[in-house]
Amino acid sequence: MLVNLNDVLLPAAEKGYGVGLFNTVNFEMARGVLQAAQELRAPVIIGTAEILLPYGPLEELSDMILPMAKKADVPVVVHYDHGLTFEKCVEALKLGFSSIMYDCSTDSYEENIRKVKEITKLAHLFGATVEAELGHVGDNEGVSALERPEDYYTDPDMAKDFTDHTGVDALAIAVGTAHGLYKFKPKLDFERITKIKNAIGIPLVLHGGSGLSGTDFQTAIAHGISKINIFTDINIAAASAAAKALADGKTAMTDIIPYQVEAVAEATKAKMELFGCVGRG
Ligand SMILES: [Zn+2]
């Protein structure tokens, strides 16, 4: 069934488990993610990000994912991740996404508040939820170039002020992860997660989760993270499955598709088991 972030994250925050957002760009990836959720009876967040739209346009993806989400017998949030413009976020809402992230984390603090407050008011009229980002997660290229990455970490008092002023439903925080594949071992500031969790009353989101160790995930969840974003891991699983199919002598698309769906489902299930959301759907 199609639900919004509050439906899956409020119980997760209360009971201390995590729910994954798995970004997808095509039918095989979406099928793999939803197959995993249904097999494990786990709540799931599925969607795409603005930066991924060249690989799967918003309207085509929503036409495909929304009916699949509605038909599923576990809670499914269809989320638009890292919306960068107001217009694209509104388009996602009109298409029926039940949740959006409006990422204004590179704007000034005041501008971030102003823009997120505006989209939150609108999204709530659609019955949709909003995630924002405070502090900046950034990518691996950027983070490795920073002299003091902790300058970009989320401040707990600011997080309280931000959520009070915007009315946002979930907050992505910067605590030491980066987007994409890691060039060095990430070091997470777990105490900061707890401080932010104690300061604000809404679920916390960890971006840049692909490549963290199982222990990192579980420790982050134990300290108060409720939503974890995954893309790189399932993106690589799908591509490796195609390579394996070819190595196995399969040459047709119809032979390769089942390999990809299965590989994405397996990679998704492994994450769900780590996050502790199995049987919660
Ligand atoms: Zn992200």
mmCIF file of C-alpha atoms and ligand atoms in Angstrom:
data_model
loop_
_atom_site.group_PDB
_atom_site.id
_atom_site.type_symbol
_atom_site.label_atom_id
_atom_site.label_comp_id
_atom_site.label_asym_id
_atom_site.label_seq_id
_atom_site.Cartn_x
_atom_site.Cartn_y
_atom_site.Cartn_z
ATOM 1 C CA MET A 1 0.000 0.000 0.000
ATOM 2 C CA LEU A 2 1.133 3.547 -0.700
ATOM 3 C CA VAL A 3 1.961 5.456 2.498
ATOM 4 C CA ASN A 4 4.071 8.494 3.449
ATOM 5 C CA LEU A 5 7.249 8.865 5.525
ATOM 6 C CA ASN A 6 5.404 9.396 8.808
ATOM 7 C CA ASP A 7 3.630 6.049 8.408
ATOM 8 C CA VAL A 8 6.913 4.129 8.274
ATOM 9 C CA LEU A 9 9.374 6.349 10.157
ATOM 10 C CA LEU A 10 7.401 7.250 13.289
ATOM 11 C CA PRO A 11 7.033 3.560 14.302
ATOM 12 C CA ALA A 12 10.692 2.982 13.325
ATOM 13 C CA ALA A 13 11.873 5.892 15.515
ATOM 14 C CA GLU A 14 9.743 4.683 18.403
ATOM 15 C CA LYS A 15 10.833 1.054 18.244
ATOM 16 C CA GLY A 16 14.454 1.664 17.242
ATOM 17 C CA TYR A 17 14.836 0.129 13.786
ATOM 18 C CA GLY A 18 15.711 1.648 10.412
ATOM 19 C CA VAL A 19 13.855 1.801 7.077
ATOM 20 C CA GLY A 20 15.787 1.990 3.809
ATOM 21 C CA LEU A 21 15.226 4.313 0.871
ATOM 22 C CA PHE A 22 16.305 2.400 -2.220
ATOM 23 C CA ASN A 23 16.647 4.632 -5.266
ATOM 24 C CA THR A 24 15.821 3.037 -8.600
ATOM 25 C CA VAL A 25 16.167 4.052 -12.228
ATOM 26 C CA ASN A 26 14.361 1.266 -14.034
ATOM 27 C CA PHE A 27 11.851 -1.557 -13.849
ATOM 28 C CA GLU A 28 14.326 -4.297 -12.854
ATOM 29 C CA MET A 29 15.599 -2.314 -9.871
ATOM 30 C CA ALA A 30 12.087 -1.379 -8.717
ATOM 31 C CA ARG A 31 10.914 -4.989 -8.986
ATOM 32 C CA GLY A 32 13.929 -6.212 -7.025
ATOM 33 C CA VAL A 33 13.366 -3.731 -4.184
ATOM 34 C CA LEU A 34 9.630 -4.437 -3.891
ATOM 35 C CA GLN A 35 10.175 -8.194 -4.118
ATOM 36 C CA ALA A 36 12.581 -7.956 -1.167
ATOM 37 C CA ALA A 37 10.117 -5.892 0.893
ATOM 38 C CA GLN A 38 7.289 -8.336 0.286
ATOM 39 C CA GLU A 39 9.366 -11.447 0.939
ATOM 40 C CA LEU A 40 10.622 -10.026 4.245
ATOM 41 C CA ARG A 41 7.360 -8.259 5.191
ATOM 42 C CA ALA A 42 9.345 -5.053 5.581
ATOM 43 C CA PRO A 43 8.244 -1.423 5.151
ATOM 44 C CA VAL A 44 10.199 0.205 2.335
ATOM 45 C CA ILE A 45 10.872 3.587 0.740
ATOM 46 C CA ILE A 46 11.468 3.492 -3.002
ATOM 47 C CA GLY A 47 12.036 6.334 -5.416
ATOM 48 C CA THR A 48 14.490 8.250 -7.482
ATOM 49 C CA ALA A 49 16.612 11.378 -7.151
ATOM 50 C CA GLU A 50 16.777 14.481 -9.324
ATOM 51 C CA ILE A 51 20.352 13.632 -10.312
ATOM 52 C CA LEU A 52 19.170 10.203 -11.586
ATOM 53 C CA LEU A 53 16.434 11.546 -13.884
ATOM 54 C CA PRO A 54 18.592 11.291 -17.053
ATOM 55 C CA TYR A 55 18.473 7.492 -16.545
ATOM 56 C CA GLY A 56 14.742 7.261 -15.779
ATOM 57 C CA PRO A 57 12.492 10.303 -16.292
ATOM 58 C CA LEU A 58 10.231 11.277 -13.376
ATOM 59 C CA GLU A 59 6.932 10.755 -15.155
ATOM 60 C CA GLU A 60 7.866 7.351 -16.595
ATOM 61 C CA LEU A 61 9.200 6.125 -13.248
ATOM 62 C CA SER A 62 6.154 7.312 -11.328
ATOM 63 C CA ASP A 63 3.784 5.693 -13.854
ATOM 64 C CA MET A 64 5.620 2.452 -13.157
ATOM 65 C CA ILE A 65 6.392 2.608 -9.425
ATOM 66 C CA LEU A 66 3.133 4.099 -8.080
ATOM 67 C CA PRO A 67 0.876 1.226 -9.244
ATOM 68 C CA MET A 68 3.459 -1.287 -7.956
ATOM 69 C CA ALA A 69 3.526 0.467 -4.575
ATOM 70 C CA LYS A 70 -0.275 0.565 -4.316
ATOM 71 C CA LYS A 71 -0.529 -3.127 -5.154
ATOM 72 C CA ALA A 72 2.135 -4.239 -2.658
ATOM 73 C CA ASP A 73 0.861 -5.773 0.589
ATOM 74 C CA VAL A 74 3.505 -3.992 2.700
ATOM 75 C CA PRO A 75 3.800 -0.208 3.348
ATOM 76 C CA VAL A 76 5.649 1.493 0.463
ATOM 77 C CA VAL A 77 6.631 5.178 0.393
ATOM 78 C CA VAL A 78 7.315 6.590 -3.083
ATOM 79 C CA HIS A 79 9.887 9.295 -2.419
ATOM 80 C CA TYR A 80 11.546 11.933 -4.590
ATOM 81 C CA ASP A 81 15.088 12.133 -3.242
ATOM 82 C CA HIS A 82 17.311 15.237 -3.397
ATOM 83 C CA GLY A 83 14.847 17.483 -5.198
ATOM 84 C CA LEU A 84 16.965 20.481 -6.155
ATOM 85 C CA THR A 85 14.304 22.829 -7.518
ATOM 86 C CA PHE A 86 10.870 23.853 -6.277
ATOM 87 C CA GLU A 87 9.384 23.122 -9.719
ATOM 88 C CA LYS A 88 10.588 19.493 -9.833
ATOM 89 C CA CYS A 89 9.378 18.877 -6.263
ATOM 90 C CA VAL A 90 5.920 20.193 -7.212
ATOM 91 C CA GLU A 91 5.950 17.999 -10.310
ATOM 92 C CA ALA A 92 6.686 14.941 -8.139
ATOM 93 C CA LEU A 93 3.820 15.868 -5.802
ATOM 94 C CA LYS A 94 1.417 16.285 -8.728
ATOM 95 C CA LEU A 95 2.482 12.911 -10.142
ATOM 96 C CA GLY A 96 1.524 11.309 -6.827
ATOM 97 C CA PHE A 97 4.815 10.821 -4.970
ATOM 98 C CA SER A 98 3.872 10.399 -1.301
ATOM 99 C CA SER A 99 7.082 12.042 -0.099
ATOM 100 C CA ILE A 100 9.773 14.432 -1.303
ATOM 101 C CA MET A 101 13.143 15.665 -0.187
ATOM 102 C CA TYR A 102 13.866 19.297 -0.947
ATOM 103 C CA ASP A 103 17.630 19.669 -0.622
ATOM 104 C CA CYS A 104 18.548 23.295 0.024
ATOM 105 C CA SER A 105 21.566 22.351 2.148
ATOM 106 C CA THR A 106 23.978 24.389 0.022
ATOM 107 C CA ASP A 107 21.849 27.554 0.449
ATOM 108 C CA SER A 108 22.272 29.897 3.413
ATOM 109 C CA TYR A 109 20.564 28.794 6.625
ATOM 110 C CA GLU A 110 17.832 31.441 6.248
ATOM 111 C CA GLU A 111 17.206 30.507 2.621
ATOM 112 C CA ASN A 112 17.078 26.788 3.498
ATOM 113 C CA ILE A 113 14.368 27.578 6.098
ATOM 114 C CA ARG A 114 12.376 29.799 3.741
ATOM 115 C CA LYS A 115 12.366 27.317 0.841
ATOM 116 C CA VAL A 116 11.682 24.210 2.947
ATOM 117 C CA LYS A 117 8.869 25.921 4.874
ATOM 118 C CA GLU A 118 7.168 26.838 1.590
ATOM 119 C CA ILE A 119 7.364 23.342 0.068
ATOM 120 C CA THR A 120 6.319 21.707 3.355
ATOM 121 C CA LYS A 121 3.094 23.735 3.477
ATOM 122 C CA LEU A 122 2.301 22.681 -0.068
ATOM 123 C CA ALA A 123 3.297 19.016 0.302
ATOM 124 C CA HIS A 124 1.117 18.630 3.377
ATOM 125 C CA LEU A 125 -1.891 19.737 1.306
ATOM 126 C CA PHE A 126 -1.110 16.747 -0.952
ATOM 127 C CA GLY A 127 -0.897 14.464 2.095
ATOM 128 C CA ALA A 128 2.794 14.040 1.315
ATOM 129 C CA THR A 129 5.746 14.285 3.697
ATOM 130 C CA VAL A 130 8.931 16.345 3.353
ATOM 131 C CA GLU A 131 12.548 15.645 4.198
ATOM 132 C CA ALA A 132 15.106 18.443 4.309
ATOM 133 C CA GLU A 133 18.860 18.492 4.880
ATOM 134 C CA LEU A 134 20.771 20.591 7.382
ATOM 135 C CA GLY A 135 24.544 20.609 7.303
ATOM 136 C CA HIS A 136 25.923 19.204 4.084
ATOM 137 C CA VAL A 137 26.568 15.516 3.319
ATOM 138 C CA GLY A 138 28.295 16.138 -0.029
ATOM 139 C CA ASP A 139 30.024 13.593 -2.247
ATOM 140 C CA ASN A 140 33.291 11.742 -1.807
ATOM 141 C CA GLU A 141 35.203 14.012 -4.191
ATOM 142 C CA GLY A 142 34.108 17.060 -2.235
ATOM 143 C CA VAL A 143 34.583 15.615 1.234
ATOM 144 C CA SER A 144 38.140 14.437 0.561
ATOM 145 C CA ALA A 145 39.012 17.982 -0.540
ATOM 146 C CA LEU A 146 37.730 19.557 2.705
ATOM 147 C CA GLU A 147 40.241 20.450 5.362
ATOM 148 C CA ARG A 148 37.755 20.185 8.216
ATOM 149 C CA PRO A 149 34.702 18.150 7.103
ATOM 150 C CA GLU A 150 33.218 18.499 10.612
ATOM 151 C CA ASP A 151 32.565 22.191 9.863
ATOM 152 C CA TYR A 152 29.731 20.907 7.664
ATOM 153 C CA TYR A 153 28.231 18.610 10.309
ATOM 154 C CA THR A 154 24.729 19.352 11.591
ATOM 155 C CA ASP A 155 24.522 21.418 14.790
ATOM 156 C CA PRO A 156 21.879 20.074 17.273
ATOM 157 C CA ASP A 157 20.594 23.524 18.379
ATOM 158 C CA MET A 158 20.336 24.707 14.798
ATOM 159 C CA ALA A 159 18.473 21.479 13.934
ATOM 160 C CA LYS A 160 15.900 22.276 16.621
ATOM 161 C CA ASP A 161 15.457 25.829 15.336
ATOM 162 C CA PHE A 162 15.245 24.574 11.738
ATOM 163 C CA THR A 163 12.555 21.951 12.381
ATOM 164 C CA ASP A 164 10.535 24.386 14.540
ATOM 165 C CA HIS A 165 10.506 26.964 11.741
ATOM 166 C CA THR A 166 9.897 24.682 8.757
ATOM 167 C CA GLY A 167 7.464 22.026 10.052
ATOM 168 C CA VAL A 168 9.437 19.446 8.066
ATOM 169 C CA ASP A 169 8.729 15.718 8.687
ATOM 170 C CA ALA A 170 12.235 14.212 8.557
ATOM 171 C CA LEU A 171 15.741 15.650 8.629
ATOM 172 C CA ALA A 172 18.860 14.455 6.816
ATOM 173 C CA ILE A 173 21.886 15.231 8.939
ATOM 174 C CA ALA A 174 25.595 15.448 8.208
ATOM 175 C CA VAL A 175 27.542 13.254 10.657
ATOM 176 C CA GLY A 176 30.487 11.981 8.614
ATOM 177 C CA THR A 177 29.095 10.044 5.641
ATOM 178 C CA ALA A 178 29.479 10.981 1.953
ATOM 179 C CA HIS A 179 27.596 10.091 -1.237
ATOM 180 C CA GLY A 180 28.983 7.460 -3.621
ATOM 181 C CA LEU A 181 31.835 5.026 -3.140
ATOM 182 C CA TYR A 182 34.175 5.732 -0.260
ATOM 183 C CA LYS A 183 37.798 6.569 -1.005
ATOM 184 C CA PHE A 184 38.668 6.331 2.673
ATOM 185 C CA LYS A 185 37.082 4.701 5.708
ATOM 186 C CA PRO A 186 34.172 6.888 6.892
ATOM 187 C CA LYS A 187 34.179 7.918 10.539
ATOM 188 C CA LEU A 188 30.724 8.636 11.907
ATOM 189 C CA ASP A 189 30.012 11.025 14.770
ATOM 190 C CA PHE A 190 27.493 8.795 16.587
ATOM 191 C CA GLU A 191 27.228 11.055 19.658
ATOM 192 C CA ARG A 192 26.095 13.896 17.428
ATOM 193 C CA ILE A 193 23.218 11.702 16.163
ATOM 194 C CA THR A 194 21.993 11.213 19.731
ATOM 195 C CA LYS A 195 22.316 14.935 20.522
ATOM 196 C CA ILE A 196 20.265 15.868 17.435
ATOM 197 C CA LYS A 197 17.696 13.143 18.162
ATOM 198 C CA ASN A 198 17.263 14.485 21.711
ATOM 199 C CA ALA A 199 16.975 18.061 20.444
ATOM 200 C CA ILE A 200 14.296 17.541 17.766
ATOM 201 C CA GLY A 201 11.155 15.428 17.660
ATOM 202 C CA ILE A 202 11.246 14.121 14.080
ATOM 203 C CA PRO A 203 12.926 11.094 12.417
ATOM 204 C CA LEU A 204 16.563 11.435 11.312
ATOM 205 C CA VAL A 205 17.972 10.388 7.949
ATOM 206 C CA LEU A 206 21.441 9.106 7.063
ATOM 207 C CA HIS A 207 22.599 9.769 3.494
ATOM 208 C CA GLY A 208 25.651 8.275 1.844
ATOM 209 C CA GLY A 209 25.049 4.872 3.440
ATOM 210 C CA SER A 210 26.378 2.645 0.655
ATOM 211 C CA GLY A 211 29.661 1.095 1.709
ATOM 212 C CA LEU A 212 29.291 1.635 5.475
ATOM 213 C CA SER A 213 29.932 -1.496 7.564
ATOM 214 C CA GLY A 214 27.056 -3.456 9.065
ATOM 215 C CA THR A 215 28.167 -2.341 12.508
ATOM 216 C CA ASP A 216 28.175 1.331 11.403
ATOM 217 C CA PHE A 217 24.536 1.026 10.286
ATOM 218 C CA GLN A 218 23.419 -0.678 13.456
ATOM 219 C CA THR A 219 25.265 1.774 15.687
ATOM 220 C CA ALA A 220 23.792 4.727 13.760
ATOM 221 C CA ILE A 221 20.279 3.265 14.155
ATOM 222 C CA ALA A 222 20.876 2.619 17.854
ATOM 223 C CA HIS A 223 21.867 6.293 18.218
ATOM 224 C CA GLY A 224 18.679 7.532 16.538
ATOM 225 C CA ILE A 225 18.806 7.218 12.729
ATOM 226 C CA SER A 226 15.441 6.020 11.281
ATOM 227 C CA LYS A 227 15.886 6.283 7.492
ATOM 228 C CA ILE A 228 18.923 5.216 5.505
ATOM 229 C CA ASN A 229 19.465 6.036 1.838
ATOM 230 C CA ILE A 230 20.922 3.353 -0.417
ATOM 231 C CA PHE A 231 21.726 3.583 -4.107
ATOM 232 C CA THR A 232 25.328 2.704 -4.975
ATOM 233 C CA ASP A 233 25.064 -0.826 -3.534
ATOM 234 C CA ILE A 234 21.990 -1.867 -5.533
ATOM 235 C CA ASN A 235 23.213 0.029 -8.607
ATOM 236 C CA ILE A 236 26.388 -2.077 -8.583
ATOM 237 C CA ALA A 237 24.457 -5.284 -7.761
ATOM 238 C CA ALA A 238 22.312 -4.823 -10.888
ATOM 239 C CA ALA A 239 25.302 -4.160 -13.138
ATOM 240 C CA SER A 240 27.332 -7.066 -11.711
ATOM 241 C CA ALA A 241 24.336 -9.356 -12.293
ATOM 242 C CA ALA A 242 24.296 -8.414 -15.984
ATOM 243 C CA ALA A 243 28.023 -9.175 -16.198
ATOM 244 C CA LYS A 244 27.468 -12.523 -14.490
ATOM 245 C CA ALA A 245 24.597 -13.396 -16.831
ATOM 246 C CA LEU A 246 26.830 -12.674 -19.834
ATOM 247 C CA ALA A 247 29.641 -14.751 -18.312
ATOM 248 C CA ASP A 248 27.120 -17.593 -17.847
ATOM 249 C CA GLY A 249 26.546 -17.533 -21.612
ATOM 250 C CA LYS A 250 23.212 -15.627 -21.493
ATOM 251 C CA THR A 251 22.955 -13.221 -24.372
ATOM 252 C CA ALA A 252 19.326 -12.056 -24.454
ATOM 253 C CA MET A 253 17.738 -9.276 -22.403
ATOM 254 C CA THR A 254 15.028 -11.708 -21.273
ATOM 255 C CA ASP A 255 17.758 -13.920 -19.793
ATOM 256 C CA ILE A 256 19.540 -11.013 -18.096
ATOM 257 C CA ILE A 257 16.467 -9.388 -16.474
ATOM 258 C CA PRO A 258 15.845 -12.193 -13.928
ATOM 259 C CA TYR A 259 19.522 -12.031 -12.848
ATOM 260 C CA GLN A 260 19.185 -8.304 -12.206
ATOM 261 C CA VAL A 261 15.880 -8.475 -10.323
ATOM 262 C CA GLU A 262 17.234 -11.261 -8.130
ATOM 263 C CA ALA A 263 20.548 -9.465 -7.442
ATOM 264 C CA VAL A 264 18.790 -6.224 -6.465
ATOM 265 C CA ALA A 265 16.362 -8.184 -4.258
ATOM 266 C CA GLU A 266 19.245 -9.962 -2.497
ATOM 267 C CA ALA A 267 21.212 -6.731 -1.927
ATOM 268 C CA THR A 268 18.040 -5.024 -0.617
ATOM 269 C CA LYS A 269 17.223 -7.918 1.716
ATOM 270 C CA ALA A 270 20.735 -7.846 3.184
ATOM 271 C CA LYS A 271 20.237 -4.161 4.066
ATOM 272 C CA MET A 272 16.744 -4.737 5.500
ATOM 273 C CA GLU A 273 18.102 -7.448 7.774
ATOM 274 C CA LEU A 274 20.820 -5.085 9.018
ATOM 275 C CA PHE A 275 18.324 -2.254 9.586
ATOM 276 C CA GLY A 276 16.047 -4.470 11.693
ATOM 277 C CA CYS A 277 12.863 -3.737 9.717
ATOM 278 C CA VAL A 278 12.124 -7.368 8.740
ATOM 279 C CA GLY A 279 8.586 -8.364 9.749
ATOM 280 C CA ARG A 280 7.574 -4.745 10.517
ATOM 281 C CA GLY A 281 5.578 -4.240 7.307
HETATM 282 ZN ZN ZN B 1 21.641 11.881 -0.333
#
